[in-house]
């Protein structure tokens, strides 16, 4: 049975604008039948989202988006695991420690390029959630170091030099997938276009991830062109993988072109 669902959403538990409660309310108002909250490397918002879902009558699937070390922006989405699964709690707890160390490396990286920003402002921007590059971009924008968030990424935070300071700091895609699967969840490859590989190399990568236990590909995503959607659907069919879709909603203030979206999806396989 198909449901109108959005399976890729960020809250204030990572770098989103809205609390988990507010997201459930927005999704309900938008007429969605199901959502998954998928904060970066964090399970902290899941209980609040689940409770809000119960109160408001919306199916809320536990989720997470894990950053892997294999490629910048190779993210694995985890779904439908018990939110108290010890393996995932341990992994995300360690990743939070990693992000706390990473913020000093990012600060030093920016300083080397002549950009001085204060750590307390970055911490404040994250409001207690896991700290990510968008929080740095926000502070840089506020101080006029850049004139748009995009510029912060293009010039500093999404560059090959930035990639260098990240190497070896995150778990492998293999470990992320296996941890999700051991917890009893399902794993999907997030926004495949962001890995920036040609068709053949992407197929090779997805085959390898499928061997680790990957269940699905996020074929539907706001930035995917119709041609890319077809390519990913074809790849999923060829490798016997399921299809997921998500907007990567972070709130209209943070990402105005990623609004909550009703993708028609079959979700039955997630609960088998
Ligand atoms: P992090 O988890 O710290 O690696 O940050 C990942 C987040 O940064 C993504 O979810 C996006 O919100 C944002 N991001 C990554 N690359 C870009 C980019 N090129 N332009 C704008 N935002 C980006
Ligand atoms: Zn994000
Ligand atoms: Fe992502
Ligand atoms: Fe995301």
Tab-separated table of C-alpha atoms and ligand atoms in Angstrom:
chain	number	residue	atom	x	y	z
A	1	UNK	CA	0.000	0.000	0.000
A	2	UNK	CA	1.320	3.445	-0.859
A	3	UNK	CA	1.409	6.394	1.503
A	4	UNK	CA	2.165	10.077	0.929
A	5	UNK	CA	5.326	10.377	2.940
A	6	UNK	CA	8.413	12.515	3.459
A	7	UNK	CA	11.265	10.387	4.781
A	8	UNK	CA	14.080	12.919	5.140
A	9	UNK	CA	13.545	15.731	7.640
A	10	UNK	CA	15.829	17.611	10.066
A	11	UNK	CA	14.829	19.224	13.360
A	12	UNK	CA	16.560	21.328	16.007
A	13	UNK	CA	18.180	18.067	17.188
A	14	UNK	CA	20.618	18.677	14.329
A	15	UNK	CA	20.633	21.662	11.952
A	16	UNK	CA	16.922	22.192	11.340
A	17	UNK	CA	14.840	25.236	12.161
A	18	UNK	CA	11.856	23.521	13.839
A	19	UNK	CA	11.514	21.264	16.876
A	20	UNK	CA	10.334	17.679	16.310
A	21	UNK	CA	6.925	18.656	17.684
A	22	UNK	CA	6.611	21.558	15.248
A	23	UNK	CA	7.619	19.317	12.348
A	24	UNK	CA	4.847	16.833	13.116
A	25	UNK	CA	2.361	19.701	13.252
A	26	UNK	CA	3.594	21.109	9.923
A	27	UNK	CA	3.510	17.671	8.253
A	28	UNK	CA	0.000	17.047	9.522
A	29	UNK	CA	-1.138	20.443	8.200
A	30	UNK	CA	0.525	19.640	4.883
A	31	UNK	CA	-1.651	16.493	4.657
A	32	UNK	CA	1.150	13.927	4.815
A	33	UNK	CA	0.350	10.365	5.847
A	34	UNK	CA	3.779	9.502	7.253
A	35	UNK	CA	7.110	11.133	8.007
A	36	UNK	CA	10.519	10.072	9.224
A	37	UNK	CA	12.636	12.413	11.326
A	38	UNK	CA	16.237	11.932	10.155
A	39	UNK	CA	18.548	14.207	12.104
A	40	UNK	CA	22.275	14.148	11.355
A	41	UNK	CA	23.928	11.544	13.581
A	42	UNK	CA	21.336	12.039	16.318
A	43	UNK	CA	18.393	10.129	17.785
A	44	UNK	CA	17.572	12.848	20.280
A	45	UNK	CA	14.398	14.139	18.626
A	46	UNK	CA	12.786	10.739	18.070
A	47	UNK	CA	10.810	10.419	21.298
A	48	UNK	CA	9.331	13.898	20.989
A	49	UNK	CA	8.390	13.229	17.349
A	50	UNK	CA	6.812	9.861	18.191
A	51	UNK	CA	4.727	11.363	20.977
A	52	UNK	CA	3.608	14.267	18.804
A	53	UNK	CA	2.690	11.764	16.075
A	54	UNK	CA	0.489	9.856	18.515
A	55	UNK	CA	-1.254	12.998	19.718
A	56	UNK	CA	-1.811	14.397	16.224
A	57	UNK	CA	-2.523	11.103	14.443
A	58	UNK	CA	0.457	11.016	12.060
A	59	UNK	CA	2.644	7.976	11.373
A	60	UNK	CA	6.142	8.916	12.544
A	61	UNK	CA	8.879	6.475	11.561
A	62	UNK	CA	12.076	6.596	13.642
A	63	UNK	CA	14.965	7.715	11.457
A	64	UNK	CA	18.524	9.015	11.379
A	65	UNK	CA	20.965	10.316	8.729
A	66	UNK	CA	24.481	9.044	9.337
A	67	UNK	CA	27.482	10.835	7.793
A	68	UNK	CA	30.071	8.350	6.543
A	69	UNK	CA	33.781	8.615	5.948
A	70	UNK	CA	33.758	7.070	2.460
A	71	UNK	CA	32.913	10.247	0.554
A	72	UNK	CA	31.906	13.769	1.598
A	73	UNK	CA	28.080	13.747	1.532
A	74	UNK	CA	27.758	9.946	1.428
A	75	UNK	CA	24.958	9.765	3.953
A	76	UNK	CA	23.068	6.660	5.036
A	77	UNK	CA	19.473	7.007	6.163
A	78	UNK	CA	18.326	4.565	8.851
A	79	UNK	CA	14.627	3.796	9.356
A	80	UNK	CA	12.200	1.894	11.528
A	81	UNK	CA	14.645	0.784	14.234
A	82	UNK	CA	13.774	0.788	17.946
A	83	UNK	CA	14.903	4.259	19.129
A	84	UNK	CA	16.523	2.636	22.159
A	85	UNK	CA	18.691	0.242	20.094
A	86	UNK	CA	22.016	0.133	22.024
A	87	UNK	CA	24.260	-0.102	18.915
A	88	UNK	CA	22.774	3.009	17.333
A	89	UNK	CA	22.786	4.911	20.591
A	90	UNK	CA	26.463	4.088	21.036
A	91	UNK	CA	27.311	5.076	17.447
A	92	UNK	CA	25.468	8.406	17.563
A	93	UNK	CA	26.891	9.193	21.009
A	94	UNK	CA	30.393	8.671	19.611
A	95	UNK	CA	29.558	10.757	16.556
A	96	UNK	CA	28.440	13.608	18.784
A	97	UNK	CA	31.818	13.485	20.527
A	98	UNK	CA	33.404	13.495	17.045
A	99	UNK	CA	31.422	16.576	16.084
A	100	UNK	CA	32.468	18.329	19.289
A	101	UNK	CA	36.104	17.764	18.342
A	102	UNK	CA	35.414	18.644	14.730
A	103	UNK	CA	34.170	22.127	15.607
A	104	UNK	CA	37.665	23.057	16.823
A	105	UNK	CA	39.182	21.717	13.604
A	106	UNK	CA	36.712	23.714	11.524
A	107	UNK	CA	37.438	26.846	13.560
A	108	UNK	CA	41.172	26.365	13.015
A	109	UNK	CA	40.607	25.625	9.310
A	110	UNK	CA	38.710	28.904	8.907
A	111	UNK	CA	41.325	30.815	10.918
A	112	UNK	CA	44.036	29.584	8.541
A	113	UNK	CA	42.039	31.190	5.747
A	114	UNK	CA	41.752	34.474	7.595
A	115	UNK	CA	38.213	33.945	8.910
A	116	UNK	CA	37.876	34.573	12.656
A	117	UNK	CA	34.566	33.589	14.201
A	118	UNK	CA	33.668	32.896	17.792
A	119	UNK	CA	32.927	29.376	18.913
A	120	UNK	CA	30.335	30.551	21.409
A	121	UNK	CA	28.268	31.981	18.558
A	122	UNK	CA	28.434	28.663	16.692
A	123	UNK	CA	27.395	26.795	19.847
A	124	UNK	CA	24.534	29.207	20.278
A	125	UNK	CA	23.431	28.732	16.670
A	126	UNK	CA	23.264	24.964	17.251
A	127	UNK	CA	21.015	25.499	20.301
A	128	UNK	CA	22.264	22.310	21.929
A	129	UNK	CA	21.710	20.124	18.843
A	130	UNK	CA	24.591	18.417	17.017
A	131	UNK	CA	26.892	21.033	15.457
A	132	UNK	CA	27.109	21.049	11.683
A	133	UNK	CA	28.540	23.111	8.866
A	134	UNK	CA	25.297	25.127	8.476
A	135	UNK	CA	25.831	26.588	11.959
A	136	UNK	CA	29.242	27.872	10.873
A	137	UNK	CA	27.701	29.234	7.669
A	138	UNK	CA	25.068	31.056	9.717
A	139	UNK	CA	27.662	32.825	11.897
A	140	UNK	CA	29.815	33.687	8.856
A	141	UNK	CA	26.766	35.214	7.183
A	142	UNK	CA	25.861	37.208	10.281
A	143	UNK	CA	29.336	38.756	10.381
A	144	UNK	CA	29.421	39.553	6.685
A	145	UNK	CA	32.255	37.096	5.937
A	146	UNK	CA	30.002	35.820	3.146
A	147	UNK	CA	26.846	37.265	1.652
A	148	UNK	CA	24.886	34.005	1.361
A	149	UNK	CA	24.909	30.607	3.053
A	150	UNK	CA	25.743	29.044	-0.300
A	151	UNK	CA	28.859	31.194	-0.535
A	152	UNK	CA	30.041	29.873	2.849
A	153	UNK	CA	29.852	26.335	1.447
A	154	UNK	CA	31.260	27.138	-1.987
A	155	UNK	CA	34.253	29.054	-0.658
A	156	UNK	CA	35.021	27.265	2.594
A	157	UNK	CA	32.843	24.419	3.852
A	158	UNK	CA	32.271	22.240	0.776
A	159	UNK	CA	35.738	22.329	-0.783
A	160	UNK	CA	38.436	19.677	-1.336
A	161	UNK	CA	40.530	21.405	1.384
A	162	UNK	CA	37.650	21.035	3.805
A	163	UNK	CA	37.331	17.366	2.882
A	164	UNK	CA	40.945	16.869	3.965
A	165	UNK	CA	40.230	17.902	7.561
A	166	UNK	CA	37.339	15.415	7.749
A	167	UNK	CA	39.214	12.301	6.656
A	168	UNK	CA	39.218	9.452	9.158
A	169	UNK	CA	36.822	11.129	11.569
A	170	UNK	CA	33.534	9.388	10.749
A	171	UNK	CA	32.418	5.737	10.637
A	172	UNK	CA	32.536	3.870	7.335
A	173	UNK	CA	29.382	3.379	5.278
A	174	UNK	CA	29.766	-0.347	5.941
A	175	UNK	CA	29.677	0.173	9.710
A	176	UNK	CA	26.732	2.599	9.445
A	177	UNK	CA	24.666	0.146	7.386
A	178	UNK	CA	25.545	-2.833	9.564
A	179	UNK	CA	24.752	-0.934	12.767
A	180	UNK	CA	21.325	0.072	11.412
A	181	UNK	CA	20.623	-3.488	10.259
A	182	UNK	CA	21.771	-5.055	13.528
A	183	UNK	CA	19.402	-2.682	15.331
A	184	UNK	CA	16.576	-4.153	13.246
A	185	UNK	CA	16.216	-1.109	10.967
A	186	UNK	CA	16.376	-0.514	7.227
A	187	UNK	CA	19.037	1.494	5.367
A	188	UNK	CA	18.693	3.793	2.361
A	189	UNK	CA	21.327	5.717	0.407
A	190	UNK	CA	20.585	9.453	0.798
A	191	UNK	CA	20.641	11.936	-2.129
A	192	UNK	CA	22.857	9.876	-4.473
A	193	UNK	CA	23.486	12.882	-6.768
A	194	UNK	CA	25.530	14.489	-3.975
A	195	UNK	CA	28.182	11.782	-4.135
A	196	UNK	CA	29.028	13.083	-7.607
A	197	UNK	CA	30.019	9.823	-9.293
A	198	UNK	CA	29.357	8.824	-12.890
A	199	UNK	CA	26.679	6.228	-13.575
A	200	UNK	CA	29.022	3.215	-13.613
A	201	UNK	CA	30.961	4.144	-10.502
A	202	UNK	CA	27.733	4.874	-8.651
A	203	UNK	CA	26.419	1.448	-9.629
A	204	UNK	CA	29.622	-0.152	-8.333
A	205	UNK	CA	29.297	1.716	-5.050
A	206	UNK	CA	25.613	0.863	-4.576
A	207	UNK	CA	26.332	-2.826	-5.308
A	208	UNK	CA	28.932	-2.800	-2.583
A	209	UNK	CA	26.591	-1.036	-0.154
A	210	UNK	CA	23.863	-3.581	-1.015
A	211	UNK	CA	26.304	-6.341	-0.081
A	212	UNK	CA	26.639	-4.677	3.348
A	213	UNK	CA	22.837	-4.745	3.688
A	214	UNK	CA	21.574	-1.529	2.058
A	215	UNK	CA	17.818	-1.865	1.445
A	216	UNK	CA	16.896	1.179	-0.616
A	217	UNK	CA	17.906	4.248	-2.608
A	218	UNK	CA	16.516	7.731	-1.987
A	219	UNK	CA	15.397	8.181	-5.596
A	220	UNK	CA	13.082	11.116	-4.940
A	221	UNK	CA	14.820	14.251	-3.713
A	222	UNK	CA	14.156	17.928	-4.550
A	223	UNK	CA	17.490	18.432	-6.301
A	224	UNK	CA	17.265	15.314	-8.473
A	225	UNK	CA	16.466	16.070	-12.104
A	226	UNK	CA	13.800	13.889	-13.768
A	227	UNK	CA	16.671	12.148	-15.560
A	228	UNK	CA	18.448	11.399	-12.289
A	229	UNK	CA	15.220	10.106	-10.729
A	230	UNK	CA	14.857	7.687	-13.660
A	231	UNK	CA	18.485	6.612	-13.379
A	232	UNK	CA	18.146	5.881	-9.647
A	233	UNK	CA	14.788	4.099	-10.051
A	234	UNK	CA	16.358	1.935	-12.735
A	235	UNK	CA	19.352	1.198	-10.530
A	236	UNK	CA	17.092	0.266	-7.601
A	237	UNK	CA	15.088	-2.091	-9.825
A	238	UNK	CA	18.245	-3.625	-11.280
A	239	UNK	CA	19.747	-4.335	-7.855
A	240	UNK	CA	16.471	-5.343	-6.191
A	241	UNK	CA	16.468	-2.356	-3.828
A	242	UNK	CA	13.469	-0.441	-2.490
A	243	UNK	CA	12.737	3.225	-3.189
A	244	UNK	CA	12.572	6.060	-0.672
A	245	UNK	CA	12.030	9.790	-1.056
A	246	UNK	CA	12.519	12.810	1.119
A	247	UNK	CA	12.713	16.580	0.966
A	248	UNK	CA	15.677	17.096	3.350
A	249	UNK	CA	13.506	19.754	4.982
A	250	UNK	CA	15.500	21.962	7.375
A	251	UNK	CA	12.881	24.757	7.632
A	252	UNK	CA	12.295	27.424	4.982
A	253	UNK	CA	14.748	29.792	6.652
A	254	UNK	CA	17.635	27.309	6.322
A	255	UNK	CA	16.794	25.683	2.973
A	256	UNK	CA	14.027	27.494	1.116
A	257	UNK	CA	14.059	25.048	-1.798
A	258	UNK	CA	13.590	21.919	0.344
A	259	UNK	CA	9.999	22.128	1.586
A	260	UNK	CA	7.999	19.246	3.064
A	261	UNK	CA	6.890	17.071	0.161
A	262	UNK	CA	4.343	14.279	-0.275
A	263	UNK	CA	6.099	11.497	-2.184
A	264	UNK	CA	3.914	8.504	-2.987
A	265	UNK	CA	5.856	5.609	-1.473
A	266	UNK	CA	5.369	1.974	-0.632
A	267	UNK	CA	6.442	1.588	2.992
A	268	UNK	CA	5.287	-1.977	3.707
A	269	UNK	CA	8.808	-3.425	3.267
A	270	UNK	CA	10.093	-1.225	6.072
A	271	UNK	CA	8.160	-3.135	8.679
A	272	UNK	CA	8.858	-6.680	7.481
B	1	LIG	P1	27.511	18.443	8.262
B	1	LIG	O1	26.560	17.449	8.876
B	1	LIG	O2	28.130	19.336	9.264
B	1	LIG	O3	28.490	17.811	7.327
B	1	LIG	O4	26.583	19.389	7.373
B	1	LIG	C1	25.717	18.819	6.440
B	1	LIG	C2	24.663	19.812	6.071
B	1	LIG	O5	25.291	20.930	5.468
B	1	LIG	C3	23.682	19.323	5.018
B	1	LIG	O6	22.570	18.665	5.537
B	1	LIG	C4	23.221	20.606	4.437
B	1	LIG	O7	22.272	21.156	5.313
B	1	LIG	C5	24.443	21.472	4.470
B	1	LIG	N1	25.209	21.495	3.207
B	1	LIG	C6	26.147	20.618	2.765
B	1	LIG	N2	26.680	21.004	1.576
B	1	LIG	C7	26.054	22.172	1.268
B	1	LIG	C8	26.149	23.087	0.166
B	1	LIG	N3	27.022	22.894	-0.826
B	1	LIG	N4	25.338	24.167	0.183
B	1	LIG	C9	24.466	24.380	1.210
B	1	LIG	N5	24.324	23.556	2.252
B	1	LIG	C10	25.108	22.477	2.294
B	2	LIG	ZN1	21.597	19.315	7.463
B	3	LIG	FE1	22.537	14.526	3.746
B	4	LIG	FE1	19.705	15.588	5.272
